[in-house]
Amino acid sequence: MKAKDPGTTGIVLLDDDPFMLKLLTQMLAQLGYTRVTACDSGQKALTQVRETREVVDLIFLDINMPGMDGVEFIRRLVECQYGGSVILVSGENSRILESVEKLIGAHRLIALGCLQKPVKPDELARLMSTLKPNIGPRRLAHVSQQSYSGEQLRAAIAGGQLVNHYQPKVDMATGAVVGLECLVRWQHPEDGLIFPDRFLGLAEEQGLLTQITTVVLTEAMKQAKAWWEAGHHLPVAVNISMDDLIALDFPDLAVALAASIGVNPQLLTLELTEGQVMRQLSTVLDVLSRLSLKRFRLSIDDFGTGHSSLAQLRDLPFDELKVDRGFVHGACADGTREAICRASLQMAHQLQMKVVGEGIEDRDDWNFLSQLGCDVGQGYFISRPMPAAEVGDWIGTWGARTCVTRLLIA
Ligand code: C2E
Ligand code: MG
Ligand code: MG
């Protein structure tokens, strides 16, 4: 993607210091950036992001502000589905800047970098040269995203418009395909393929998550059985929701479904996020223990974004831990991400769990994680999610690719 033309780049400056706002506005003008809005409070900046018609590509954020501080501002920014980049500005030491930058990564916002006050013109110019326009799935809601009603989603579920795509997981030592993660999409008749971040929130609000799990799990089980019968040992991972985890009869439903389809529960992994597990721990523990007894594999997803401690994880019957992609991509060039990957791996291995690195986007990510001893890799570098019908061909191409470039798995 090309860097954006300065004249059309929308920028918001957020700082409680009027002198700083003036100074940054002037420095940016010298670089050709003229669409700059200065805000002296988090509230004003959020209004600018949410309510103006113009797309905001970049926010300069002072993390120490009276009232709404930088951390709270980031949380509110995520709620408005901001899809642009953030540059942190602070007089604080670089440790604090790094941890806030990590928080931005965990929320999947784009952190372009940090600037120490007083800001140096050459550092600002260097960061600005890496700016990309606001695109991404978090594009501002008013720009292009149409929202759907509960009725429409209900009709889509009943009409069979939810489809499963599958993303391969591969053994990082041998390159062997060890399974696939099932990711739901809505095949909308007019709007095309719609990604889960656009309808799962609505599903939750409308109490439709368990219905979605049933549809997705049923299809995934049928698919795992079909691959098995075709001679491929390809376990399938399905994401389950909080609503499933707090339903004490979910394990019974899952077992009955597997029996009616004729698939071994061992071919299914159920993925749940760290945040889900820590809510209502006692019910979740009951459900998870029973799922594990019934031989479903359990995986903890998006690890690193929640608040679980080692002790809490030790008591839960997980077979696998997935390090969140916010910590994986770019870990080789970022001390904090590297430390998180390393610590997660060590901890999971001590607890006899397999580790999956998600969000492996390039060769650097692959090499780095494979050197750290990560068991399984998943990400665009290996493959994007695809319809089940394309998986057979992909496996052939992947086999050839790992053979030709032995380096990949050296
Ligand atoms: P997740 O379970 O963590 O799934 C991984 C997400 O990361 C997927 O997004 C996948 O397409 C994306 N991804 C994979 N590799 C890369 C990469 O290299 N770089 C980047 N930037 N992204 C990558 P997707 O399909 O949009 O799903 C988003 C989330 O929606 C999932 O996160 C999961 O929490 C949820 N989800 C998906 N399908 C289901 C479902 O059937 N049921 C429930 N309850 N949740 C689901
Ligand atoms: Mg997942
Ligand atoms: Mg994940």
Coordinates of C-alpha atoms and ligand atoms in Angstrom, one line a residue:
M1 CA 0.0 0.0 0.0
K2 CA 1.3 3.4 -0.9
A3 CA 2.0 6.1 1.8
K4 CA -0.7 8.7 1.8
D5 CA -0.5 12.1 0.2
P6 CA 0.1 14.7 3.0
G7 CA -2.5 17.1 1.5
T8 CA -5.3 14.6 2.0
T9 CA -4.2 13.1 5.3
G10 CA -6.6 13.7 8.2
I11 CA -4.8 14.3 11.5
V12 CA -6.0 14.8 15.0
L13 CA -3.6 16.2 17.7
L14 CA -4.6 15.4 21.3
D15 CA -2.6 17.2 24.0
D16 CA -3.6 19.3 27.0
D17 CA -0.7 21.7 26.4
P18 CA -1.7 24.5 24.0
F19 CA 2.0 25.2 23.2
M20 CA 2.5 21.6 22.2
L21 CA -0.5 21.7 19.9
K22 CA 0.7 24.8 18.2
L23 CA 4.2 23.5 17.8
L24 CA 3.1 20.1 16.3
T25 CA 0.7 21.9 14.0
Q26 CA 3.5 24.0 12.6
M27 CA 5.9 21.1 12.3
L28 CA 3.3 19.1 10.4
A29 CA 2.5 22.1 8.1
Q30 CA 6.2 22.2 7.2
L31 CA 5.9 18.6 6.0
G32 CA 2.8 19.5 3.9
Y33 CA 0.2 18.2 6.4
T34 CA -2.5 20.8 6.6
R35 CA -5.6 18.9 7.5
V36 CA -4.8 19.0 11.2
T37 CA -7.3 19.4 14.0
A38 CA -6.0 20.3 17.5
C39 CA -7.9 19.0 20.5
D40 CA -7.1 19.8 24.1
S41 CA -9.3 16.9 25.6
G42 CA -10.0 13.3 24.9
Q43 CA -13.6 14.0 24.6
K44 CA -13.1 16.6 21.8
A45 CA -10.8 14.2 19.9
L46 CA -13.4 11.4 20.1
T47 CA -16.1 13.7 18.8
Q48 CA -13.8 14.5 15.9
V49 CA -13.2 10.8 15.1
R50 CA -16.8 9.8 15.5
E51 CA -18.8 12.6 14.2
T52 CA -17.0 14.5 11.4
R53 CA -17.5 13.4 7.9
E54 CA -13.7 13.4 7.1
V55 CA -11.7 10.3 7.7
V56 CA -9.0 10.6 10.4
D57 CA -5.9 8.7 9.3
L58 CA -3.7 9.6 12.3
I59 CA -3.9 10.6 15.9
F60 CA -1.1 12.1 17.9
L61 CA -1.8 11.1 21.5
D62 CA -0.3 12.7 24.6
I63 CA -0.6 9.9 27.1
N64 CA -0.5 12.1 30.2
M65 CA -3.6 14.3 30.3
P66 CA -5.8 15.4 33.1
G67 CA -9.4 14.0 32.8
M68 CA -9.4 11.2 30.3
D69 CA -5.9 9.9 30.1
G70 CA -4.2 8.2 27.1
V71 CA -5.1 4.6 28.2
E72 CA -8.8 5.4 28.6
F73 CA -8.7 7.3 25.3
I74 CA -7.4 4.2 23.5
R75 CA -10.2 2.1 25.0
R76 CA -12.8 4.6 23.8
L77 CA -11.1 4.8 20.4
V78 CA -11.5 1.0 20.0
E79 CA -15.2 1.3 20.8
C80 CA -15.6 3.7 17.9
Q81 CA -13.9 1.2 15.5
Y82 CA -11.1 3.6 14.7
G83 CA -9.2 2.2 11.7
G84 CA -6.3 4.7 11.5
S85 CA -2.9 5.0 13.1
V86 CA -1.7 6.4 16.4
I87 CA 1.5 8.1 17.4
L88 CA 2.2 8.4 21.1
V89 CA 3.7 11.5 22.4
S90 CA 5.0 11.8 25.9
G91 CA 7.5 13.3 28.2
E92 CA 7.5 10.1 30.3
N93 CA 10.2 7.5 30.1
S94 CA 10.2 5.0 27.2
R95 CA 9.0 2.1 29.4
I96 CA 5.6 3.7 29.8
L97 CA 5.5 4.6 26.1
E98 CA 6.3 1.0 25.3
S99 CA 3.6 -0.5 27.5
V100 CA 1.0 1.9 26.1
E101 CA 2.2 1.0 22.6
K102 CA 1.8 -2.7 23.5
L103 CA -1.8 -1.9 24.7
I104 CA -2.5 -0.3 21.3
G105 CA -1.2 -3.5 19.6
A106 CA -3.4 -5.6 21.8
H107 CA -6.4 -3.7 20.7
R108 CA -5.3 -4.2 17.1
L109 CA -4.9 -0.5 16.5
I110 CA -2.0 0.6 14.4
A111 CA 0.8 2.1 16.5
L112 CA 3.0 4.0 14.1
G113 CA 5.6 4.8 16.9
C114 CA 6.4 7.0 19.8
L115 CA 7.8 10.5 20.1
Q116 CA 9.5 11.9 23.1
K117 CA 9.0 15.5 24.0
P118 CA 10.5 17.8 22.9
V119 CA 9.6 16.4 19.5
K120 CA 12.5 16.5 17.0
P121 CA 11.6 17.4 13.4
D122 CA 13.6 14.6 11.8
E123 CA 12.0 11.9 14.0
L124 CA 8.6 13.3 13.1
A125 CA 9.4 13.2 9.4
R126 CA 10.7 9.6 9.7
L127 CA 7.4 8.4 11.4
M128 CA 5.2 10.3 8.9
S129 CA 7.0 8.7 6.0
T130 CA 5.6 5.3 7.2
L131 CA 2.0 6.4 7.5
K132 CA -0.6 4.4 5.6
P133 CA -4.2 5.6 5.0
N134 CA -7.1 4.6 7.2
I135 CA -8.4 1.3 5.6
G136 CA -8.9 -1.9 7.5
P137 CA -11.9 -3.6 9.0
R138 CA -12.0 -1.0 11.7
R139 CA -12.8 1.7 9.1
L140 CA -15.0 4.4 10.7
A141 CA -18.6 3.3 10.9
H142 CA -20.0 6.3 9.1
V143 CA -17.6 6.1 6.1
S144 CA -18.6 2.8 4.5
Q145 CA -20.0 0.3 7.0
Q146 CA -23.5 -0.5 6.9
S147 CA -24.9 -2.0 10.0
Y148 CA -27.5 -4.8 10.1
S149 CA -30.5 -5.4 12.1
G150 CA -31.2 -8.4 14.4
E151 CA -34.0 -9.4 12.0
Q152 CA -31.6 -9.5 9.0
L153 CA -29.1 -11.6 11.0
R154 CA -31.8 -14.0 12.2
A155 CA -33.0 -14.5 8.6
A156 CA -29.4 -15.0 7.4
I157 CA -28.8 -17.8 10.0
A158 CA -32.1 -19.4 9.1
G159 CA -31.4 -19.1 5.4
G160 CA -28.0 -20.7 5.5
Q161 CA -26.1 -17.6 4.7
L162 CA -23.4 -18.2 7.3
V163 CA -20.5 -20.0 5.8
N164 CA -17.3 -21.4 7.3
H165 CA -13.9 -20.5 6.0
Y166 CA -10.8 -22.4 7.2
Q167 CA -7.3 -21.2 8.0
P168 CA -4.5 -23.8 8.2
K169 CA -2.3 -24.3 11.2
V170 CA 1.1 -25.8 10.5
D171 CA 3.8 -27.5 12.5
M172 CA 6.7 -25.0 12.7
A173 CA 9.4 -27.7 12.9
T174 CA 8.2 -29.8 9.9
G175 CA 5.8 -27.7 7.9
A176 CA 3.1 -30.4 8.2
V177 CA -0.5 -29.2 8.2
V178 CA -1.8 -30.0 11.7
G179 CA -5.3 -28.6 11.5
L180 CA -7.5 -25.7 10.5
E181 CA -9.3 -23.0 12.3
C182 CA -12.9 -22.5 11.3
L183 CA -13.9 -18.8 10.9
V184 CA -17.4 -17.8 10.2
R185 CA -18.5 -15.4 7.5
W186 CA -21.8 -14.1 6.3
Q187 CA -22.3 -14.6 2.6
H188 CA -24.6 -11.6 2.1
P189 CA -26.6 -11.7 -1.2
E190 CA -26.0 -8.0 -2.0
D191 CA -23.0 -7.0 0.2
G192 CA -20.8 -10.0 -0.4
L193 CA -18.6 -11.7 2.2
I194 CA -19.0 -10.1 5.6
F195 CA -16.4 -10.7 8.4
P196 CA -17.3 -11.7 11.9
D197 CA -16.3 -8.4 13.5
R198 CA -19.3 -6.8 11.7
F199 CA -22.0 -9.2 13.1
L200 CA -20.8 -11.0 16.2
G201 CA -21.4 -7.9 18.4
L202 CA -25.0 -7.7 17.0
A203 CA -25.4 -11.5 17.5
E204 CA -24.3 -11.1 21.2
E205 CA -26.7 -8.2 21.7
Q206 CA -29.6 -10.2 20.1
G207 CA -28.8 -13.4 22.0
L208 CA -27.9 -15.2 18.8
L209 CA -24.4 -16.4 19.6
T210 CA -25.4 -20.0 20.7
Q211 CA -27.4 -20.4 17.5
I212 CA -24.3 -19.3 15.5
T213 CA -22.1 -21.8 17.4
T214 CA -24.6 -24.6 16.6
V215 CA -24.6 -23.8 12.9
V216 CA -20.8 -23.3 12.7
L217 CA -20.0 -26.3 14.8
T218 CA -22.4 -28.6 12.9
E219 CA -20.8 -27.6 9.5
A220 CA -17.3 -27.9 11.0
M221 CA -17.9 -31.4 12.3
K222 CA -19.3 -32.5 8.9
Q223 CA -16.2 -31.1 7.3
A224 CA -13.8 -32.7 9.7
K225 CA -15.5 -36.0 9.0
A226 CA -15.4 -35.5 5.2
W227 CA -11.6 -34.7 5.4
W228 CA -11.1 -37.8 7.6
E229 CA -12.9 -40.0 5.2
A230 CA -10.9 -38.6 2.3
G231 CA -7.7 -39.7 4.2
H232 CA -6.7 -36.3 5.7
H233 CA -6.2 -36.2 9.4
L234 CA -7.2 -32.5 9.8
P235 CA -8.5 -31.5 13.2
V236 CA -10.8 -28.5 13.1
A237 CA -10.8 -25.7 15.6
V238 CA -14.1 -23.8 16.3
N239 CA -14.4 -20.5 18.2
I240 CA -17.0 -20.7 20.9
S241 CA -18.7 -17.8 22.7
M242 CA -19.2 -16.8 26.3
D243 CA -22.9 -17.7 26.0
D244 CA -21.9 -21.4 25.3
L245 CA -19.4 -21.4 28.1
I246 CA -22.0 -20.5 30.7
A247 CA -24.6 -23.0 29.5
L248 CA -24.1 -26.0 31.7
D249 CA -25.6 -28.3 29.1
F250 CA -23.2 -27.2 26.3
P251 CA -20.9 -30.2 26.7
D252 CA -24.0 -32.5 26.3
L253 CA -25.1 -30.7 23.2
A254 CA -21.6 -30.9 21.7
V255 CA -21.3 -34.6 22.4
A256 CA -24.8 -35.3 21.0
L257 CA -24.0 -33.3 17.8
A258 CA -20.7 -35.2 17.3
A259 CA -22.4 -38.5 17.8
S260 CA -25.2 -37.7 15.3
I261 CA -22.7 -36.6 12.7
G262 CA -20.4 -39.5 13.5
V263 CA -17.2 -37.6 14.2
N264 CA -14.7 -38.2 17.0
P265 CA -14.6 -35.2 19.4
Q266 CA -10.8 -35.6 19.4
L267 CA -10.9 -34.1 15.9
L268 CA -12.4 -30.9 17.3
T269 CA -10.7 -28.2 19.2
L270 CA -12.8 -25.5 20.9
E271 CA -11.2 -22.1 21.1
L272 CA -12.1 -19.6 23.7
T273 CA -10.6 -16.3 24.6
E274 CA -8.7 -15.5 27.7
G275 CA -11.2 -12.8 28.7
Q276 CA -14.1 -15.2 28.5
V277 CA -12.6 -17.8 30.8
M278 CA -12.0 -15.4 33.6
R279 CA -15.6 -14.3 33.7
Q280 CA -17.8 -16.6 35.8
L281 CA -14.9 -18.9 36.5
S282 CA -16.8 -21.6 38.4
T283 CA -19.4 -22.3 35.7
V284 CA -16.7 -22.1 33.0
L285 CA -14.6 -24.5 34.9
D286 CA -17.5 -27.0 35.1
V287 CA -18.2 -26.7 31.3
L288 CA -14.5 -26.9 30.3
S289 CA -13.8 -29.9 32.5
R290 CA -16.7 -31.8 31.1
L291 CA -15.7 -30.9 27.5
S292 CA -12.2 -32.1 28.2
L293 CA -13.6 -35.4 29.7
K294 CA -15.6 -35.9 26.5
R295 CA -12.2 -35.6 24.6
F296 CA -12.7 -32.3 22.9
R297 CA -9.4 -30.4 22.7
L298 CA -9.4 -27.0 24.4
S299 CA -7.5 -23.9 23.3
I300 CA -7.0 -20.6 24.9
D301 CA -7.3 -17.9 22.2
D302 CA -5.8 -14.3 22.0
F303 CA -3.5 -15.0 24.9
G304 CA -1.9 -11.9 26.3
T305 CA -4.9 -9.7 25.9
G306 CA -6.7 -10.8 29.1
H307 CA -5.7 -10.8 32.7
S308 CA -5.2 -14.5 33.6
S309 CA -2.4 -15.5 35.9
L310 CA -0.3 -18.6 35.8
A311 CA -2.2 -20.0 38.7
Q312 CA -5.6 -19.6 37.1
L313 CA -4.4 -21.2 33.8
R314 CA -2.8 -24.1 35.7
D315 CA -6.3 -25.1 37.0
L316 CA -7.9 -25.1 33.6
P317 CA -7.7 -28.1 31.2
F318 CA -6.3 -26.4 28.1
D319 CA -4.3 -28.4 25.5
E320 CA -3.2 -25.4 23.5
L321 CA -2.4 -21.7 23.9
K322 CA -2.6 -19.2 21.1
V323 CA -0.4 -16.1 21.5
D324 CA -2.4 -13.2 20.3
R325 CA -1.4 -11.8 16.9
G326 CA -0.9 -8.3 18.4
F327 CA 2.3 -9.8 20.0
V328 CA 3.4 -12.0 17.2
H329 CA 3.6 -9.8 14.1
G330 CA 6.8 -7.7 14.3
A331 CA 8.0 -9.4 17.5
C332 CA 11.5 -9.7 16.2
A333 CA 11.9 -5.9 16.1
D334 CA 10.1 -5.1 19.3
G335 CA 11.5 -5.9 22.8
T336 CA 8.2 -5.9 24.6
R337 CA 6.4 -8.2 22.1
E338 CA 9.4 -10.5 22.1
A339 CA 9.3 -10.7 25.9
I340 CA 5.6 -11.6 25.8
C341 CA 6.0 -14.3 23.2
R342 CA 9.0 -15.8 25.0
A343 CA 7.2 -15.8 28.4
S344 CA 4.0 -17.2 27.0
L345 CA 5.8 -20.0 25.3
Q346 CA 7.8 -20.9 28.4
M347 CA 4.8 -20.9 30.6
A348 CA 2.6 -22.9 28.2
H349 CA 5.3 -25.5 27.7
Q350 CA 5.7 -25.8 31.5
L351 CA 2.0 -26.5 31.6
Q352 CA 2.3 -29.1 28.8
M353 CA 0.3 -27.0 26.4
K354 CA 1.1 -26.7 22.7
V355 CA 1.7 -23.1 21.6
V356 CA 0.2 -21.6 18.4
G357 CA 1.6 -18.3 17.1
E358 CA -1.3 -16.5 15.3
G359 CA -0.8 -13.6 13.0
I360 CA 2.4 -14.7 11.3
E361 CA 2.4 -12.3 8.5
D362 CA 5.9 -12.5 7.0
R363 CA 9.0 -14.5 7.0
D364 CA 10.5 -12.5 9.9
D365 CA 7.6 -13.5 12.1
W366 CA 7.9 -17.1 11.0
N367 CA 11.7 -17.3 11.6
F368 CA 11.5 -15.6 14.9
L369 CA 8.8 -17.8 16.3
S370 CA 10.3 -20.9 15.0
Q371 CA 13.6 -20.0 16.7
L372 CA 11.7 -19.4 19.9
G373 CA 10.4 -23.0 19.7
C374 CA 6.8 -22.2 18.9
D375 CA 5.0 -25.4 18.0
V376 CA 2.4 -24.3 15.5
G377 CA 2.0 -21.3 13.2
Q378 CA -1.0 -19.6 11.7
G379 CA -1.3 -16.4 9.7
Y380 CA -1.4 -14.8 6.3
F381 CA 2.3 -15.8 5.6
I382 CA 1.1 -19.4 5.6
S383 CA -2.4 -18.9 4.2
R384 CA -5.5 -16.7 4.5
P385 CA -8.7 -18.3 5.6
M386 CA -10.4 -20.0 2.6
P387 CA -13.6 -22.0 1.7
A388 CA -13.4 -25.7 2.5
A389 CA -13.4 -26.6 -1.2
E390 CA -10.0 -24.8 -1.7
V391 CA -8.2 -26.6 1.2
G392 CA -7.2 -29.7 -0.8
D393 CA -5.4 -27.7 -3.5
W394 CA -3.8 -25.4 -0.9
I395 CA -2.3 -28.4 0.9
G396 CA -0.6 -29.5 -2.4
T397 CA 0.8 -26.0 -3.0
W398 CA 2.0 -25.7 0.6
G399 CA 3.8 -29.1 0.4
A400 CA 5.6 -27.9 -2.7
R401 CA 6.4 -24.5 -1.2
T402 CA 7.9 -26.1 2.0
C403 CA 9.9 -28.5 -0.2
V404 CA 11.3 -25.9 -2.5
T405 CA 12.2 -23.4 0.2
R406 CA 13.6 -25.8 2.9
L407 CA 14.9 -22.6 4.5
L408 CA 11.4 -21.9 5.6
I409 CA 11.4 -24.7 8.1
A410 CA 15.1 -25.0 8.7
Ligands
C2E1 P1 -9.6 -15.4 16.2 O1 -10.3 -16.6 16.7 O2 -8.4 -14.9 17.0 O3 -9.3 -15.7 14.7 C1 -8.1 -15.2 14.0 C2 -8.5 -13.9 13.3 O4 -7.3 -13.4 12.8 C3 -9.3 -14.2 12.0 O5 -10.1 -13.0 11.8 C4 -8.3 -14.4 10.9 O6 -8.8 -14.1 9.6 C5 -7.3 -13.3 11.3 N1 -5.9 -13.6 10.9 C6 -5.4 -14.8 10.6 N2 -4.1 -14.6 10.3 C7 -3.8 -13.3 10.3 C8 -2.7 -12.5 10.0 O7 -1.6 -13.0 9.6 N3 -2.8 -11.2 10.2 C9 -3.9 -10.6 10.6 N4 -3.9 -9.3 10.7 N5 -5.0 -11.3 10.8 C10 -5.0 -12.6 10.7 P2 -11.7 -13.1 11.5 O8 -12.0 -14.3 10.7 O9 -12.1 -11.8 11.0 O10 -12.2 -13.4 12.9 C11 -12.2 -12.5 13.9 C12 -12.6 -13.1 15.3 O11 -14.0 -13.4 15.2 C13 -11.9 -14.4 15.6 O12 -10.7 -14.2 16.1 C14 -12.9 -15.0 16.6 O13 -12.7 -14.5 17.9 C15 -14.2 -14.5 16.1 N6 -14.9 -15.6 15.3 C16 -14.7 -16.0 14.1 N7 -15.5 -17.1 13.8 C17 -16.3 -17.3 14.9 C18 -17.3 -18.2 15.2 O14 -17.7 -19.1 14.4 N8 -17.9 -18.1 16.4 C19 -17.5 -17.2 17.3 N9 -18.1 -17.1 18.5 N10 -16.5 -16.3 17.1 C20 -15.9 -16.4 15.9
MG2 MG -9.7 -18.4 17.3
MG3 MG -7.0 -15.3 18.1

